[in-house]
Structures are given as structure tokens and as C-alpha cells.
Coordinates of C-alpha atoms in Angstrom, one line a residue:
M9 CA -13.1 47.0 64.4
D10 CA -16.8 47.7 64.7
A11 CA -19.6 45.4 63.6
Q12 CA -20.2 47.3 60.3
Q13 CA -16.6 46.8 59.3
L14 CA -16.6 43.2 60.3
A15 CA -19.7 42.6 58.2
A16 CA -18.1 44.4 55.1
E17 CA -15.0 42.2 55.4
A18 CA -17.0 39.0 55.7
V19 CA -18.9 39.8 52.5
T20 CA -15.8 40.0 50.4
D21 CA -13.2 37.9 52.3
P22 CA -13.8 34.1 52.7
M23 CA -11.4 34.0 55.7
A24 CA -13.2 36.8 57.5
R25 CA -16.4 35.0 56.7
E26 CA -15.1 31.8 58.3
W27 CA -14.0 33.7 61.4
L28 CA -17.4 35.3 61.7
Q29 CA -19.0 31.9 61.4
R30 CA -17.0 30.6 64.3
R31 CA -17.7 33.7 66.4
T32 CA -21.4 33.3 65.6
L33 CA -21.4 29.7 66.7
I34 CA -19.8 30.6 70.0
I35 CA -22.4 33.3 70.8
V36 CA -25.3 31.1 69.8
V37 CA -23.9 28.2 71.8
I38 CA -23.8 30.4 74.9
S39 CA -27.5 31.4 74.4
Q40 CA -28.4 27.8 73.8
V41 CA -26.9 26.6 77.1
L42 CA -29.2 29.1 78.8
G43 CA -32.1 28.4 76.6
G44 CA -31.8 24.7 77.4
L45 CA -32.4 25.4 81.0
G46 CA -35.6 27.1 80.2
L47 CA -37.0 24.2 78.3
A48 CA -37.1 21.9 81.3
A49 CA -40.0 23.6 83.1
G50 CA -42.7 23.1 80.5
I51 CA -41.6 19.6 79.5
T52 CA -41.0 18.2 83.0
V53 CA -43.7 19.8 85.3
G54 CA -46.1 21.5 82.9
A55 CA -48.4 18.4 82.8
L56 CA -48.0 17.9 86.6
L57 CA -48.9 21.5 87.3
A58 CA -52.1 21.4 85.2
T59 CA -53.1 18.0 86.6
E60 CA -52.7 19.4 90.2
M61 CA -54.6 22.7 89.5
L62 CA -57.4 21.1 87.4
G63 CA -57.7 17.9 89.5
S64 CA -57.7 15.6 86.4
E65 CA -55.1 13.9 84.3
R66 CA -57.5 14.1 81.3
F67 CA -56.1 17.6 80.8
G68 CA -52.5 16.8 81.5
G69 CA -51.6 17.4 77.9
L70 CA -53.1 20.9 77.9
P71 CA -50.0 22.8 79.0
T72 CA -48.0 21.3 76.1
L73 CA -50.9 22.2 73.8
L74 CA -50.8 25.8 75.0
F75 CA -47.1 26.5 75.0
T76 CA -46.7 24.8 71.6
L77 CA -49.5 27.0 70.2
G78 CA -47.6 29.9 71.6
A79 CA -44.5 28.5 70.1
A80 CA -46.3 28.4 66.7
L81 CA -47.2 32.0 66.8
S82 CA -43.8 33.1 68.0
A83 CA -42.1 31.0 65.3
F84 CA -44.1 32.9 62.7
L85 CA -43.3 36.3 64.2
V86 CA -39.6 35.5 64.8
G87 CA -39.3 34.3 61.2
R88 CA -40.8 37.5 59.8
M89 CA -38.8 39.7 62.1
T90 CA -35.6 37.9 61.2
Q91 CA -36.2 38.3 57.5
R92 CA -36.4 42.1 58.0
L93 CA -34.1 42.8 61.0
G94 CA -31.8 39.8 61.3
R95 CA -31.3 36.9 63.7
R96 CA -30.1 39.1 66.6
V97 CA -33.4 41.0 67.0
G98 CA -35.7 38.0 66.1
L99 CA -34.1 35.5 68.4
G100 CA -33.3 38.0 71.2
L101 CA -36.9 39.2 71.5
G102 CA -38.3 35.7 71.2
F103 CA -36.3 34.6 74.2
A104 CA -37.3 37.7 76.1
A105 CA -41.0 36.9 75.5
G106 CA -40.4 33.4 76.8
G107 CA -38.8 34.7 80.0
I108 CA -41.8 37.0 80.6
G109 CA -44.1 34.1 80.1
A110 CA -42.3 32.0 82.6
I111 CA -42.6 34.8 85.2
A112 CA -46.3 35.0 84.5
V113 CA -46.7 31.2 85.0
V114 CA -45.2 31.5 88.5
L115 CA -47.6 34.3 89.4
A116 CA -50.6 32.5 88.0
A117 CA -49.7 29.3 89.9
A118 CA -49.2 31.4 93.1
S119 CA -52.7 33.0 92.7
E120 CA -54.3 29.7 91.6
N121 CA -55.7 31.4 88.6
I122 CA -56.1 28.7 85.9
W123 CA -57.0 31.1 83.1
A124 CA -53.9 33.2 83.8
L125 CA -51.9 30.0 83.8
F126 CA -53.2 29.1 80.4
A127 CA -52.3 32.5 79.0
S128 CA -48.9 32.5 80.6
L129 CA -48.0 29.1 79.2
F130 CA -49.0 30.4 75.7
V131 CA -46.4 33.2 76.1
Y132 CA -43.8 30.9 77.6
G133 CA -44.0 28.9 74.4
A134 CA -42.1 31.8 72.7
G135 CA -38.9 30.7 74.5
T136 CA -39.2 27.0 73.4
S137 CA -39.7 27.9 69.8
T138 CA -36.9 30.5 69.8
N139 CA -34.6 27.9 71.3
L140 CA -35.4 25.6 68.4
Q141 CA -35.2 28.4 65.7
A142 CA -31.7 29.3 66.9
R143 CA -30.4 26.2 65.1
Y144 CA -30.8 28.1 61.8
A145 CA -28.4 30.9 63.0
G146 CA -25.5 28.4 62.7
T147 CA -26.2 27.7 59.0
D148 CA -26.3 31.3 57.6
L149 CA -22.6 31.5 56.8
A150 CA -21.8 27.7 56.6
T151 CA -21.0 26.0 53.3
P152 CA -23.6 23.6 51.9
A153 CA -21.6 20.5 53.0
Q154 CA -21.2 21.8 56.5
R155 CA -24.8 22.9 57.2
A156 CA -25.9 19.9 59.2
T157 CA -22.7 20.0 61.3
A158 CA -23.4 23.7 62.0
V159 CA -26.9 22.9 63.1
S160 CA -25.5 20.1 65.3
V161 CA -23.1 22.4 67.1
V162 CA -25.9 24.7 68.1
M163 CA -28.2 21.9 69.2
V164 CA -25.6 20.1 71.3
A165 CA -25.1 23.3 73.2
T166 CA -28.6 22.9 74.5
T167 CA -27.7 19.6 76.1
L168 CA -26.1 21.0 79.3
G169 CA -29.1 23.1 80.3
A170 CA -31.7 20.7 79.0
V171 CA -30.3 17.8 80.9
L172 CA -29.5 19.7 84.0
G173 CA -32.9 21.4 84.2
P174 CA -35.1 18.3 84.8
N175 CA -32.7 17.1 87.5
L176 CA -33.1 20.3 89.3
I177 CA -36.9 20.0 89.7
A178 CA -36.7 18.7 93.2
P179 CA -34.5 21.5 94.6
L180 CA -36.3 24.1 92.6
G181 CA -39.6 22.7 94.0
D182 CA -38.2 23.1 97.5
L183 CA -37.1 26.7 96.7
A184 CA -40.6 27.5 95.5
L185 CA -42.1 26.2 98.7
Q186 CA -39.6 28.3 100.8
L187 CA -40.8 31.3 98.8
G188 CA -44.4 30.5 99.5
L189 CA -45.1 29.4 95.9
P190 CA -46.6 26.1 94.6
R191 CA -44.0 23.4 94.3
H192 CA -44.5 22.8 90.6
S193 CA -43.8 26.4 89.8
G194 CA -40.2 26.2 90.9
P195 CA -38.7 25.1 87.5
F196 CA -40.4 28.2 85.9
L197 CA -38.3 30.4 88.1
L198 CA -35.3 29.0 86.4
A199 CA -36.9 29.3 83.0
A200 CA -37.5 33.0 83.5
V201 CA -33.8 33.7 84.3
A202 CA -32.5 31.4 81.6
F203 CA -34.7 32.7 78.7
L204 CA -34.1 36.3 79.6
G205 CA -30.4 35.7 79.9
A206 CA -30.3 34.0 76.5
G207 CA -32.1 37.0 75.0
V208 CA -29.6 39.5 76.4
V209 CA -26.7 37.5 75.1
L210 CA -28.0 37.5 71.6
L211 CA -29.2 41.1 71.6
V212 CA -25.9 42.4 72.9
L213 CA -23.3 40.1 71.3
L214 CA -24.6 38.8 68.0
R215 CA -23.0 41.7 65.9
P216 CA -22.6 41.6 63.0
D217 CA -25.8 39.7 62.3
P218 CA -25.0 36.4 60.4
F219 CA -28.2 36.4 58.4
L220 CA -27.8 40.0 57.2
V221 CA -24.2 39.3 56.2
A222 CA -25.4 36.1 54.3
K223 CA -28.1 38.2 52.6
Q224 CA -25.6 40.7 51.4
I225 CA -23.2 38.0 50.1
A226 CA -26.1 36.5 48.2
A227 CA -27.0 39.9 46.7
D228 CA -23.4 40.6 45.7
T229 CA -22.9 37.2 44.1
D230 CA -26.3 36.9 42.6
A231 CA -26.8 33.7 44.6
S232 CA -30.5 34.1 44.9
V233 CA -31.6 30.9 43.2
V234 CA -31.4 27.4 44.6
A235 CA -28.7 25.7 42.6
A236 CA -30.0 22.2 42.1
P237 CA -32.3 21.7 39.1
A238 CA -34.4 19.3 41.1
A239 CA -35.1 21.8 43.9
G240 CA -38.0 23.6 42.2
G241 CA -41.1 24.0 44.3
P242 CA -44.4 25.9 44.1
V243 CA -43.0 29.0 45.8
A244 CA -40.3 31.0 44.2
G245 CA -36.9 30.6 45.9
V246 CA -38.2 27.6 47.9
G247 CA -37.3 24.1 46.6
A248 CA -39.3 20.9 47.1
G249 CA -36.8 19.7 49.6
A250 CA -38.1 22.3 52.1
Y251 CA -41.5 20.7 52.0
V252 CA -40.0 17.2 52.5
G253 CA -37.9 18.5 55.3
A254 CA -40.9 20.0 56.9
A255 CA -42.8 16.7 56.7
V256 CA -40.0 14.9 58.4
M257 CA -39.8 17.3 61.3
V258 CA -43.6 17.6 61.7
C259 CA -44.1 13.8 62.0
S260 CA -41.2 13.4 64.4
Q261 CA -42.5 16.3 66.6
I262 CA -45.9 14.7 66.9
S263 CA -44.3 11.4 67.9
M264 CA -41.9 12.9 70.4
V265 CA -44.3 15.3 72.1
A266 CA -47.1 12.8 72.4
I267 CA -45.1 10.2 74.2
M268 CA -42.9 12.6 76.2
T269 CA -45.8 14.7 77.6
M270 CA -47.6 11.8 79.4
T271 CA -44.5 9.9 80.5
P272 CA -44.3 11.8 83.9
V273 CA -48.0 11.2 84.5
H274 CA -47.6 7.5 83.6
M275 CA -44.6 7.2 85.9
G276 CA -46.6 8.8 88.7
H277 CA -49.3 6.1 88.4
H278 CA -46.6 3.5 89.1
G279 CA -45.0 5.1 92.2
H280 CA -42.1 6.9 90.6
G281 CA -41.1 10.0 92.4
Y282 CA -39.7 13.4 91.3
E283 CA -36.2 12.0 91.2
H284 CA -37.1 9.2 88.7
V285 CA -39.2 11.5 86.6
G286 CA -36.3 14.0 86.4
L287 CA -33.9 11.3 85.5
V288 CA -36.0 9.9 82.7
I289 CA -36.9 13.3 81.2
G290 CA -33.3 14.5 81.7
L291 CA -31.9 11.5 79.8
H292 CA -34.6 11.9 77.1
I293 CA -33.7 15.6 76.5
G294 CA -30.0 14.7 76.6
A295 CA -30.7 12.2 73.8
M296 CA -32.6 14.9 71.9
Y297 CA -29.5 17.1 71.8
L298 CA -26.3 15.3 72.8
P299 CA -25.9 13.1 69.7
S300 CA -26.0 16.2 67.6
L301 CA -22.3 16.5 66.8
V302 CA -22.2 12.9 65.6
T303 CA -25.6 13.3 63.8
G304 CA -24.6 16.4 62.0
R305 CA -21.4 14.8 60.7
M306 CA -23.4 11.7 59.6
V307 CA -26.0 13.9 57.8
D308 CA -23.3 15.8 55.9
R309 CA -21.3 12.6 55.2
F310 CA -24.1 10.1 54.3
G311 CA -26.8 12.4 53.2
R312 CA -30.1 13.8 54.4
V313 CA -32.3 11.0 53.1
L314 CA -30.6 8.1 54.9
M315 CA -30.6 9.9 58.2
A316 CA -34.3 10.9 57.9
V317 CA -35.3 7.3 57.2
L318 CA -33.2 6.0 60.0
G319 CA -34.7 8.6 62.4
G320 CA -38.3 7.5 61.5
L321 CA -37.4 3.8 62.2
V322 CA -35.8 4.8 65.6
L323 CA -39.0 6.7 66.6
L324 CA -41.1 3.6 65.8
T325 CA -38.8 1.4 67.9
S326 CA -39.1 3.9 70.7
G327 CA -42.9 3.7 70.7
V328 CA -42.9 -0.1 70.7
V329 CA -40.4 -0.3 73.6
A330 CA -42.5 2.2 75.6
A331 CA -45.7 0.3 74.9
M332 CA -44.1 -3.0 76.1
S333 CA -42.4 -1.5 79.2
P334 CA -44.0 -2.4 82.6
G335 CA -44.8 0.8 84.4
D336 CA -42.5 0.0 87.3
S337 CA -39.5 -0.7 85.0
L338 CA -37.3 2.4 85.2
G339 CA -34.7 0.9 82.9
L340 CA -37.1 0.2 80.0
L341 CA -38.7 3.6 80.3
I342 CA -35.3 5.2 80.1
T343 CA -34.5 3.1 77.0
A344 CA -37.8 4.1 75.3
L345 CA -37.3 7.8 76.1
V346 CA -33.7 7.8 75.0
L347 CA -34.6 6.2 71.7
L348 CA -37.4 8.8 71.3
G349 CA -34.8 11.6 71.8
V350 CA -32.3 10.0 69.3
G351 CA -35.0 9.5 66.6
W352 CA -36.1 13.1 67.0
N353 CA -32.5 14.3 66.8
F354 CA -31.9 12.4 63.6
T355 CA -35.0 13.7 61.9
L356 CA -34.7 17.3 63.1
I357 CA -31.1 17.7 61.8
A358 CA -31.8 15.9 58.5
G359 CA -35.0 17.9 58.0
T360 CA -33.4 21.2 58.9
A361 CA -30.6 20.6 56.4
L362 CA -33.1 19.8 53.7
V363 CA -34.9 23.1 54.4
V364 CA -31.7 25.2 54.3
D365 CA -30.5 23.4 51.1
A366 CA -33.8 24.2 49.4
T367 CA -34.0 27.9 50.3
T368 CA -32.1 31.2 49.7
P369 CA -31.4 34.2 51.9
A370 CA -34.2 36.0 50.1
T371 CA -36.8 33.7 51.5
R372 CA -35.0 31.6 54.1
P373 CA -36.0 33.0 57.5
K374 CA -39.7 33.5 56.8
T375 CA -39.8 30.0 55.3
Q376 CA -38.0 28.6 58.3
G377 CA -40.4 30.4 60.6
T378 CA -43.4 29.1 58.7
I379 CA -42.1 25.5 58.9
D380 CA -41.4 25.9 62.6
V381 CA -45.1 27.0 62.9
A382 CA -46.1 23.7 61.4
I383 CA -43.7 21.9 63.8
S384 CA -45.1 23.7 66.8
L385 CA -48.7 23.0 65.7
A386 CA -47.8 19.4 65.3
G387 CA -46.4 19.4 68.8
A388 CA -49.6 21.1 70.1
A389 CA -51.7 18.3 68.4
G390 CA -49.5 15.6 69.9
G391 CA -49.5 17.1 73.4
G392 CA -53.2 18.0 73.2
V393 CA -54.5 14.5 72.4
S394 CA -51.9 12.6 74.4
G395 CA -53.9 13.0 77.7
L396 CA -57.1 12.1 76.0
I397 CA -55.7 8.9 74.4
M398 CA -54.0 7.9 77.7
A399 CA -57.2 8.5 79.7
G400 CA -59.4 6.8 77.1
A401 CA -57.1 3.8 76.4
S402 CA -53.6 3.5 77.9
F403 CA -50.0 4.7 77.8
A404 CA -49.2 1.7 75.7
T405 CA -51.7 2.7 73.0
L406 CA -50.4 6.3 73.1
S407 CA -46.9 5.0 72.6
V408 CA -47.7 2.8 69.6
I409 CA -49.6 5.7 67.9
G410 CA -46.7 8.0 68.6
G411 CA -44.2 5.5 67.1
V412 CA -46.3 5.1 64.0
A413 CA -46.6 8.9 63.6
G414 CA -42.8 9.2 63.6
L415 CA -42.6 6.7 60.7
L416 CA -45.1 8.4 58.4
A417 CA -42.6 10.8 56.8
V418 CA -40.4 7.9 55.6
P419 CA -42.5 7.1 52.5
V420 CA -42.6 10.8 51.6
V421 CA -38.8 11.1 51.8
L422 CA -38.2 8.0 49.7
W423 CA -40.8 9.0 47.1
A424 CA -39.3 12.5 46.7
H425 CA -35.8 11.1 46.5
R426 CA -36.7 8.6 43.8
R427 CA -38.5 11.2 41.8
G428 CA -35.4 13.5 42.0
R429 CA -37.4 16.2 43.8
L430 CA -34.8 17.1 46.5
Q431 CA -31.1 17.7 47.0
D432 CA -29.4 15.0 49.0
V433 CA -26.3 17.1 49.7
R434 CA -23.3 15.2 51.1
E435 CA -19.6 15.6 51.4
D436 CA -17.6 14.5 48.3

């Protein structure tokens, strides 16, 4: 049976739709395992590469600023492309762009061309934002009470690659040296292969396209209006819950990126080597994604509001622990960065569910893309100022500011919930 026939059956037959949902999750999971490997390069050695080439840690946050700005642009483009052509094309081309950017980073580092490095990091950001946007692909055919769980399945798949990647920085650095390349460019070799592989998987296998099927189902059933009476927002087809969900994810992104970006530099000041940096960042990224299966079930079971508030509190705790940790205490740094990942995980899944609940197929991908632009810009701001704050004050100050930033969305969530402005969907 070809993709067109499968799509037609899924539109009319709930059992065929459920089968297609499971198949979609499998394909997206495969792409996310690969995409997770690509994330490690920018997160783990991006700041180290810039510090080495520029000769100052003051600009250590610049790589994060650049690839998150690139992520913002690509999130906008992928969202628009998905709205017109479906998830397969949007996500597939987004990953491909990220892979090309990773190759360009290696070439720029080899030629010691700092301006080419900046441009390449910007393009590399397309892979990081596409990896994050893929979480929405799992929700297109999911029922409302299963959306957070579907998001979590996609996110947990990122864990294997995202945790393995930082712990490969030492051997990848050795490989780069053997190839006559700068040591810090090694992880970007892996990113290039991983992002390009993820793009190929989606472009070839994601047929029929889950979003296009969901769009047809909505058209056939006249399901083009958000159901909850409290979901009305200033844009037609976009409920207020989408804005609240965006606020939750923006605040958590600032918190997470600001603290995470400068942790490798802070550890370097206190004598920690590549192995310790890889361990801390690997566990942090694992905490960002591994709890997802449990988190998704909790968001669907106990509601979006509770988990968003809990996530903000965990982010604050992470910042306090990081600020109080002696620089030579590997255990406390691990604790702080694991809490940082868990808090981000809670807020991202709860915020994503709020966005999906408050949108319809007629507006969903472009709204999701626009929100991910805001998330990327928030990460760019967090990464961009993190080096300046650390150089001007201290890592402890940066950590406290990051923790408070993660808490800022909590009053917004509670206010909107009390005013009846959002759907707090949960299982009966």
C-alpha cells in the first residue's frame, strides 16, 4: 500500500490513524537519536573553540548566541515550510542545513577564519532547532490526553545521542588531530554526519506525512476551532494557552542556556579536564531528555499547570546549587546541571502541550515555528550575556540570575489558570 492510500485510510479509520501514529513515532525516534548526536558539538565545545580562537573567555558565549540565532531563523522557516509542505520536508531540510553548517565549522576552524566560523555556527543552528521542532511531529495524530506523552517519546529518543556525544569529545578531538584539524573541531565532524543522517531518514521514510493527514482530518471533521471556550486569543485559531506555553519555554530556555554555556569554561578554571566536562554536560543533556517518558505521563495525568510550576521551581533550585558549588566539586556541579536539565524538561513538555492544546492544524506549524523562534532568541540572549556576566562578576552570579529567570514564568501560568485563560488538559 502506497503513502497516498495509507493517508486516505488514516483520515477515515481511527485504527489506521493509530497505526500511522505509532509508525510516525518510530521514524521520528530514529531521526532524534541521530539528531541528539549532533547537539553535542555546539553545547560542549562551542564555547571552548571560540575562547581558543579569540583568546578571551569574554566571548565564550558567542557561539551559543550565533547558533541560537541561526536556530531562530530556521525555526521560522521550518514552521512556514511545514505549514505548506508537511513535517517531512520541513524537518528533513532543517536537519540537512544543520549538517552543512557543521561541515563549514570544521573547515573554518581548520583555516583559522573566525568570520567563517561565526557564519558556520549560524547555519549549524538549523540542526539544533530542527531537533527541537521534531517534538511536534509526535503530536499531530495523538489524542489531546496523549499529546504530552507523544512529545516525551520523541524527546527521550534524543537521549542516547545527546548523552553519548559529549562523552565522545576526547576521542573525537584525537581524531581531529590525526586528520590535521583543530582538536575542538572534532565533535562537529560527528554533528555533520548525524544531522545529515537524520535529514535523510525523515525525507525518505516519513510518508505519509502526519501533519498533512491531521490537516485533512481537521478539514473533513470541521475541527478547525480550538474546543475550549477559555482558549480564545488575539490571533484566530490560536488560544491564550499558546502564549502561556511560549512564556514557560522562553524563560526556561534563558535559564538553561545561560548556566550550561559557561559551565565548561568555569570547570576549566578549576582544573577539570575534557573527561570531567564531557561527563557533566553529558549528564546534563541526559537530564534534559531522559526523564521525558515519565514527564509526559505526569503532564497528561496531573495537568500542564502543575508541571510548568514545578519545572520553574526546579530551575531556581539548580541555579542556587550551582552558585553554592565550589569550583572543584564535581559532584555538586553534576547535581546542579542535572537539576537544570530536569527543570528544562518539565517546562518544555508542559509548555509544548499547552501550545498544541491551544492551536489547530490550520495554524499549528507556523505558530509552533514562531514560538520556537522566541525560544531560540531567548537562548541566544542567555548564551550571549552569559560570558559577559561571568567575566564581569562570577559564575555564581550567573547561576543565580539563570535560576531566577527560570522562575519568572510561574506567576504568568498561575494568573492565566486562575483567570480561566488556558486549557489544563489531563486524563480523566
